[in-house]
PDB file of C-alpha atoms and ligand atoms in Angstrom:
ATOM      1  CA  MET A   1     181.940 122.415   7.340  1.00  0.00           C
ATOM      2  CA  ALA A   2     178.936 120.256   8.043  1.00  0.00           C
ATOM      3  CA  TYR A   3     178.439 118.507  11.374  1.00  0.00           C
ATOM      4  CA  THR A   4     178.242 114.738  11.327  1.00  0.00           C
ATOM      5  CA  ALA A   5     176.577 112.378  13.790  1.00  0.00           C
ATOM      6  CA  LYS A   6     178.855 110.377  16.056  1.00  0.00           C
ATOM      7  CA  ASP A   7     178.354 106.675  16.539  1.00  0.00           C
ATOM      8  CA  TYR A   8     177.197 105.647  20.007  1.00  0.00           C
ATOM      9  CA  THR A   9     176.107 102.085  19.210  1.00  0.00           C
ATOM     10  CA  LYS A  10     178.634 100.824  21.778  1.00  0.00           C
ATOM     11  CA  LEU A  11     176.120 101.916  24.433  1.00  0.00           C
ATOM     12  CA  ALA A  12     173.774  99.086  23.392  1.00  0.00           C
ATOM     13  CA  GLY A  13     173.283  96.620  26.223  1.00  0.00           C
ATOM     14  CA  MET A  14     173.597  99.136  29.060  1.00  0.00           C
ATOM     15  CA  GLU A  15     171.700  97.962  32.119  1.00  0.00           C
ATOM     16  CA  GLY A  16     168.375  99.769  32.382  1.00  0.00           C
ATOM     17  CA  PHE A  17     168.335 101.073  28.790  1.00  0.00           C
ATOM     18  CA  SER A  18     166.453  99.034  26.193  1.00  0.00           C
ATOM     19  CA  GLU A  19     167.668  98.734  22.625  1.00  0.00           C
ATOM     20  CA  THR A  20     164.460 100.337  21.355  1.00  0.00           C
ATOM     21  CA  LEU A  21     164.900 103.358  23.587  1.00  0.00           C
ATOM     22  CA  LEU A  22     168.542 103.850  22.618  1.00  0.00           C
ATOM     23  CA  LYS A  23     167.850 103.393  18.895  1.00  0.00           C
ATOM     24  CA  ASN A  24     165.101 105.994  19.017  1.00  0.00           C
ATOM     25  CA  HIS A  25     167.353 108.327  20.948  1.00  0.00           C
ATOM     26  CA  PHE A  26     170.193 107.998  18.402  1.00  0.00           C
ATOM     27  CA  THR A  27     167.749 108.749  15.562  1.00  0.00           C
ATOM     28  CA  LEU A  28     166.517 111.810  17.390  1.00  0.00           C
ATOM     29  CA  TYR A  29     170.091 112.985  17.947  1.00  0.00           C
ATOM     30  CA  GLN A  30     170.782 112.646  14.211  1.00  0.00           C
ATOM     31  CA  GLY A  31     167.816 114.947  13.580  1.00  0.00           C
ATOM     32  CA  TYR A  32     169.563 117.705  15.512  1.00  0.00           C
ATOM     33  CA  ILE A  33     172.651 117.304  13.316  1.00  0.00           C
ATOM     34  CA  THR A  34     170.558 117.569  10.161  1.00  0.00           C
ATOM     35  CA  ASN A  35     168.713 120.609  11.412  1.00  0.00           C
ATOM     36  CA  THR A  36     171.837 122.375  12.691  1.00  0.00           C
ATOM     37  CA  ASN A  37     173.457 121.966   9.268  1.00  0.00           C
ATOM     38  CA  LYS A  38     170.295 123.080   7.505  1.00  0.00           C
ATOM     39  CA  LEU A  39     169.942 126.177   9.670  1.00  0.00           C
ATOM     40  CA  LEU A  40     173.574 127.222   9.297  1.00  0.00           C
ATOM     41  CA  ASP A  41     173.403 126.747   5.508  1.00  0.00           C
ATOM     42  CA  THR A  42     170.159 128.685   5.215  1.00  0.00           C
ATOM     43  CA  LEU A  43     171.460 131.533   7.384  1.00  0.00           C
ATOM     44  CA  ALA A  44     174.667 131.716   5.309  1.00  0.00           C
ATOM     45  CA  ALA A  45     172.635 131.843   2.087  1.00  0.00           C
ATOM     46  CA  MET A  46     170.398 134.575   3.498  1.00  0.00           C
ATOM     47  CA  LEU A  47     173.452 136.595   4.517  1.00  0.00           C
ATOM     48  CA  LYS A  48     174.844 136.225   1.011  1.00  0.00           C
ATOM     49  CA  ASP A  49     171.563 137.483  -0.451  1.00  0.00           C
ATOM     50  CA  GLY A  50     171.481 140.448   1.928  1.00  0.00           C
ATOM     51  CA  LYS A  51     168.448 139.093   3.726  1.00  0.00           C
ATOM     52  CA  VAL A  52     169.541 139.957   7.270  1.00  0.00           C
ATOM     53  CA  GLY A  53     167.230 141.881   9.557  1.00  0.00           C
ATOM     54  CA  ILE A  54     164.039 140.350   8.204  1.00  0.00           C
ATOM     55  CA  PRO A  55     161.743 138.312  10.471  1.00  0.00           C
ATOM     56  CA  GLU A  56     162.578 135.000   8.741  1.00  0.00           C
ATOM     57  CA  TYR A  57     166.281 135.549   9.411  1.00  0.00           C
ATOM     58  CA  SER A  58     165.626 136.468  13.051  1.00  0.00           C
ATOM     59  CA  GLU A  59     163.480 133.404  13.669  1.00  0.00           C
ATOM     60  CA  LEU A  60     166.103 131.071  12.185  1.00  0.00           C
ATOM     61  CA  LYS A  61     168.753 132.717  14.375  1.00  0.00           C
ATOM     62  CA  ARG A  62     166.570 132.075  17.433  1.00  0.00           C
ATOM     63  CA  ARG A  63     166.083 128.471  16.385  1.00  0.00           C
ATOM     64  CA  LEU A  64     169.813 127.798  16.113  1.00  0.00           C
ATOM     65  CA  GLY A  65     170.245 127.691  19.912  1.00  0.00           C
ATOM     66  CA  PHE A  66     167.673 124.895  20.084  1.00  0.00           C
ATOM     67  CA  GLU A  67     169.121 122.748  17.301  1.00  0.00           C
ATOM     68  CA  PHE A  68     172.824 123.277  18.043  1.00  0.00           C
ATOM     69  CA  ASN A  69     172.475 122.653  21.768  1.00  0.00           C
ATOM     70  CA  GLY A  70     170.196 119.691  21.034  1.00  0.00           C
ATOM     71  CA  MET A  71     173.068 118.249  19.021  1.00  0.00           C
ATOM     72  CA  ARG A  72     175.913 119.057  21.394  1.00  0.00           C
ATOM     73  CA  LEU A  73     174.132 118.170  24.655  1.00  0.00           C
ATOM     74  CA  HIS A  74     173.256 114.719  23.306  1.00  0.00           C
ATOM     75  CA  GLU A  75     176.960 114.200  22.554  1.00  0.00           C
ATOM     76  CA  TYR A  76     177.919 115.136  26.112  1.00  0.00           C
ATOM     77  CA  TYR A  77     175.141 112.863  27.407  1.00  0.00           C
ATOM     78  CA  PHE A  78     176.010 109.777  25.353  1.00  0.00           C
ATOM     79  CA  GLU A  79     179.706 110.317  26.066  1.00  0.00           C
ATOM     80  CA  ASN A  80     179.194 110.371  29.831  1.00  0.00           C
ATOM     81  CA  LEU A  81     177.368 107.028  29.634  1.00  0.00           C
ATOM     82  CA  GLY A  82     178.683 103.508  29.216  1.00  0.00           C
ATOM     83  CA  GLY A  83     180.702 103.398  32.421  1.00  0.00           C
ATOM     84  CA  LYS A  84     180.539 100.722  35.050  1.00  0.00           C
ATOM     85  CA  GLY A  85     180.651 101.095  38.781  1.00  0.00           C
ATOM     86  CA  ALA A  86     180.039 103.863  41.270  1.00  0.00           C
ATOM     87  CA  ILE A  87     182.134 106.965  41.657  1.00  0.00           C
ATOM     88  CA  ASN A  88     185.440 106.700  43.481  1.00  0.00           C
ATOM     89  CA  LYS A  89     184.765 109.400  46.051  1.00  0.00           C
ATOM     90  CA  SER A  90     188.444 110.012  46.634  1.00  0.00           C
ATOM     91  CA  GLY A  91     189.006 110.728  42.905  1.00  0.00           C
ATOM     92  CA  ARG A  92     189.067 114.293  41.554  1.00  0.00           C
ATOM     93  CA  PRO A  93     185.339 114.679  40.732  1.00  0.00           C
ATOM     94  CA  GLY A  94     184.305 113.208  44.097  1.00  0.00           C
ATOM     95  CA  LYS A  95     186.644 115.477  46.040  1.00  0.00           C
ATOM     96  CA  LYS A  96     185.542 118.565  44.125  1.00  0.00           C
ATOM     97  CA  MET A  97     181.860 117.714  44.688  1.00  0.00           C
ATOM     98  CA  ALA A  98     182.509 117.337  48.414  1.00  0.00           C
ATOM     99  CA  GLU A  99     184.375 120.634  48.454  1.00  0.00           C
ATOM    100  CA  ASP A 100     181.610 122.588  46.727  1.00  0.00           C
ATOM    101  CA  PHE A 101     178.518 120.818  48.119  1.00  0.00           C
ATOM    102  CA  GLY A 102     179.675 119.714  51.576  1.00  0.00           C
ATOM    103  CA  SER A 103     179.698 116.031  50.583  1.00  0.00           C
ATOM    104  CA  TYR A 104     179.361 113.825  47.517  1.00  0.00           C
ATOM    105  CA  GLU A 105     175.951 112.767  48.813  1.00  0.00           C
ATOM    106  CA  ASN A 106     174.795 116.398  48.899  1.00  0.00           C
ATOM    107  CA  TRP A 107     175.922 116.893  45.331  1.00  0.00           C
ATOM    108  CA  GLU A 108     174.041 113.763  44.232  1.00  0.00           C
ATOM    109  CA  LYS A 109     170.893 114.863  46.043  1.00  0.00           C
ATOM    110  CA  ASP A 110     171.009 118.269  44.368  1.00  0.00           C
ATOM    111  CA  PHE A 111     171.727 116.799  40.918  1.00  0.00           C
ATOM    112  CA  LYS A 112     168.881 114.282  41.193  1.00  0.00           C
ATOM    113  CA  GLY A 113     166.631 117.044  42.548  1.00  0.00           C
ATOM    114  CA  THR A 114     167.482 119.114  39.475  1.00  0.00           C
ATOM    115  CA  GLY A 115     166.833 116.167  37.152  1.00  0.00           C
ATOM    116  CA  THR A 116     163.390 115.470  38.607  1.00  0.00           C
ATOM    117  CA  MET A 117     162.170 119.031  38.236  1.00  0.00           C
ATOM    118  CA  ARG A 118     158.938 119.301  36.285  1.00  0.00           C
ATOM    119  CA  GLY A 119     159.404 120.193  32.654  1.00  0.00           C
ATOM    120  CA  ILE A 120     161.481 118.972  29.747  1.00  0.00           C
ATOM    121  CA  GLY A 121     165.174 119.668  29.486  1.00  0.00           C
ATOM    122  CA  TRP A 122     168.483 118.757  30.996  1.00  0.00           C
ATOM    123  CA  ALA A 123     170.214 118.569  34.352  1.00  0.00           C
ATOM    124  CA  ILE A 124     173.808 119.657  33.932  1.00  0.00           C
ATOM    125  CA  LEU A 125     176.682 119.714  36.360  1.00  0.00           C
ATOM    126  CA  TYR A 126     178.675 122.733  35.262  1.00  0.00           C
ATOM    127  CA  GLN A 127     182.101 123.915  36.253  1.00  0.00           C
ATOM    128  CA  ASP A 128     182.398 127.683  36.312  1.00  0.00           C
ATOM    129  CA  ASN A 129     185.374 128.321  34.042  1.00  0.00           C
ATOM    130  CA  ILE A 130     186.445 131.408  36.010  1.00  0.00           C
ATOM    131  CA  THR A 131     186.297 130.167  39.610  1.00  0.00           C
ATOM    132  CA  GLY A 132     186.219 126.394  39.096  1.00  0.00           C
ATOM    133  CA  ARG A 133     183.065 126.096  41.217  1.00  0.00           C
ATOM    134  CA  LEU A 134     180.642 123.237  40.475  1.00  0.00           C
ATOM    135  CA  ILE A 135     176.979 124.159  39.931  1.00  0.00           C
ATOM    136  CA  ASN A 136     174.033 121.882  39.107  1.00  0.00           C
ATOM    137  CA  GLN A 137     171.802 123.656  36.636  1.00  0.00           C
ATOM    138  CA  TRP A 138     168.431 123.078  34.976  1.00  0.00           C
ATOM    139  CA  ILE A 139     168.268 123.739  31.236  1.00  0.00           C
ATOM    140  CA  ASN A 140     164.844 124.352  29.763  1.00  0.00           C
ATOM    141  CA  GLU A 141     164.440 122.542  26.427  1.00  0.00           C
ATOM    142  CA  HIS A 142     167.975 122.755  24.980  1.00  0.00           C
ATOM    143  CA  GLU A 143     168.856 126.403  25.069  1.00  0.00           C
ATOM    144  CA  THR A 144     167.588 128.226  28.115  1.00  0.00           C
ATOM    145  CA  GLY A 145     169.556 128.518  31.341  1.00  0.00           C
ATOM    146  CA  HIS A 146     173.130 127.801  30.272  1.00  0.00           C
ATOM    147  CA  LEU A 147     175.841 129.329  32.447  1.00  0.00           C
ATOM    148  CA  ALA A 148     177.976 131.467  30.139  1.00  0.00           C
ATOM    149  CA  GLY A 149     181.435 130.070  29.524  1.00  0.00           C
ATOM    150  CA  SER A 150     180.994 127.242  32.028  1.00  0.00           C
ATOM    151  CA  VAL A 151     181.899 123.695  31.073  1.00  0.00           C
ATOM    152  CA  PRO A 152     179.367 120.829  31.158  1.00  0.00           C
ATOM    153  CA  ILE A 153     180.897 118.113  33.340  1.00  0.00           C
ATOM    154  CA  LEU A 154     177.964 115.697  33.608  1.00  0.00           C
ATOM    155  CA  VAL A 155     174.907 115.899  31.374  1.00  0.00           C
ATOM    156  CA  LEU A 156     171.562 114.171  32.003  1.00  0.00           C
ATOM    157  CA  ASP A 157     168.762 114.183  29.426  1.00  0.00           C
ATOM    158  CA  VAL A 158     165.340 114.452  31.043  1.00  0.00           C
ATOM    159  CA  PHE A 159     163.222 114.932  27.971  1.00  0.00           C
ATOM    160  CA  GLU A 160     160.498 112.285  28.014  1.00  0.00           C
ATOM    161  CA  HIS A 161     161.996 110.516  24.976  1.00  0.00           C
ATOM    162  CA  ALA A 162     165.038 109.695  27.147  1.00  0.00           C
ATOM    163  CA  PHE A 163     163.053 107.421  29.460  1.00  0.00           C
ATOM    164  CA  MET A 164     159.320 106.984  28.716  1.00  0.00           C
ATOM    165  CA  ILE A 165     159.703 103.885  26.515  1.00  0.00           C
ATOM    166  CA  ASP A 166     161.364 102.054  29.433  1.00  0.00           C
ATOM    167  CA  TYR A 167     160.058 103.810  32.530  1.00  0.00           C
ATOM    168  CA  GLY A 168     156.751 105.489  31.691  1.00  0.00           C
ATOM    169  CA  LEU A 169     156.378 108.425  34.057  1.00  0.00           C
ATOM    170  CA  LYS A 170     158.924 107.089  36.547  1.00  0.00           C
ATOM    171  CA  ARG A 171     161.656 109.593  35.856  1.00  0.00           C
ATOM    172  CA  ALA A 172     163.387 108.967  39.191  1.00  0.00           C
ATOM    173  CA  ASP A 173     163.858 105.272  38.252  1.00  0.00           C
ATOM    174  CA  TYR A 174     165.442 106.319  34.961  1.00  0.00           C
ATOM    175  CA  ILE A 175     167.802 108.641  36.829  1.00  0.00           C
ATOM    176  CA  GLU A 176     168.829 105.726  39.071  1.00  0.00           C
ATOM    177  CA  ALA A 177     169.627 103.697  35.919  1.00  0.00           C
ATOM    178  CA  PHE A 178     171.548 106.652  34.517  1.00  0.00           C
ATOM    179  CA  PHE A 179     173.679 106.779  37.676  1.00  0.00           C
ATOM    180  CA  LYS A 180     174.531 103.079  37.294  1.00  0.00           C
ATOM    181  CA  ASN A 181     175.992 103.791  33.856  1.00  0.00           C
ATOM    182  CA  ILE A 182     177.880 107.060  34.337  1.00  0.00           C
ATOM    183  CA  ASP A 183     181.338 107.012  32.798  1.00  0.00           C
ATOM    184  CA  TRP A 184     183.249 108.706  35.623  1.00  0.00           C
ATOM    185  CA  VAL A 185     186.452 108.666  33.584  1.00  0.00           C
ATOM    186  CA  ALA A 186     184.741 110.845  30.959  1.00  0.00           C
ATOM    187  CA  VAL A 187     183.407 113.088  33.726  1.00  0.00           C
ATOM    188  CA  GLU A 188     186.882 113.515  35.216  1.00  0.00           C
ATOM    189  CA  SER A 189     188.395 114.313  31.819  1.00  0.00           C
ATOM    190  CA  ARG A 190     186.076 117.358  31.535  1.00  0.00           C
ATOM    191  CA  LEU A 191     187.034 118.729  34.921  1.00  0.00           C
ATOM    192  CA  LYS A 192     189.595 121.496  35.080  1.00  0.00           C
TER     193      LYS A 192
HETATM  194 FE1  FE2 B   1     167.428 113.335  24.154  1.00  0.00          FE
END
């Protein structure tokens, strides 16, 4: 079963995101789909030919975390965008953030602090699937730092391609624009 790219063109026109930036971002996302399919097919063919345990096989296995997570994290990201209006702090996500971080404002400060860390990657609000606790986490590139079994609740892309066309080096301004467009209904639907 091959993966197929989802259509996020409905995000066009979001305040603070130019059409050029979004179009480039969608194209990039499609590249992760192509490469995930290619890697899985190649690995399956190598397995069939008994080519496991050779360096080429190992390197493709390592690469899969990058391509697959590049695909899936973009889907979480695009799907938690397109909303309008600030969070309702008395809704479920707001209450849970206040419970785990002391206040919604503390959660936001920590999430933005994670998103402005130097480096390329993602800021992800995770919910620990065992305890239900919320944790803001930095993911290096696409594959390093994930919390095993935890569920991504809010996903923010901070690779330079996500903002440089519109904001240059001003990543914090991009994060402000991101916050204006969070789909809090989507966020709540991911929460346990
Ligand atoms: Fe991206």
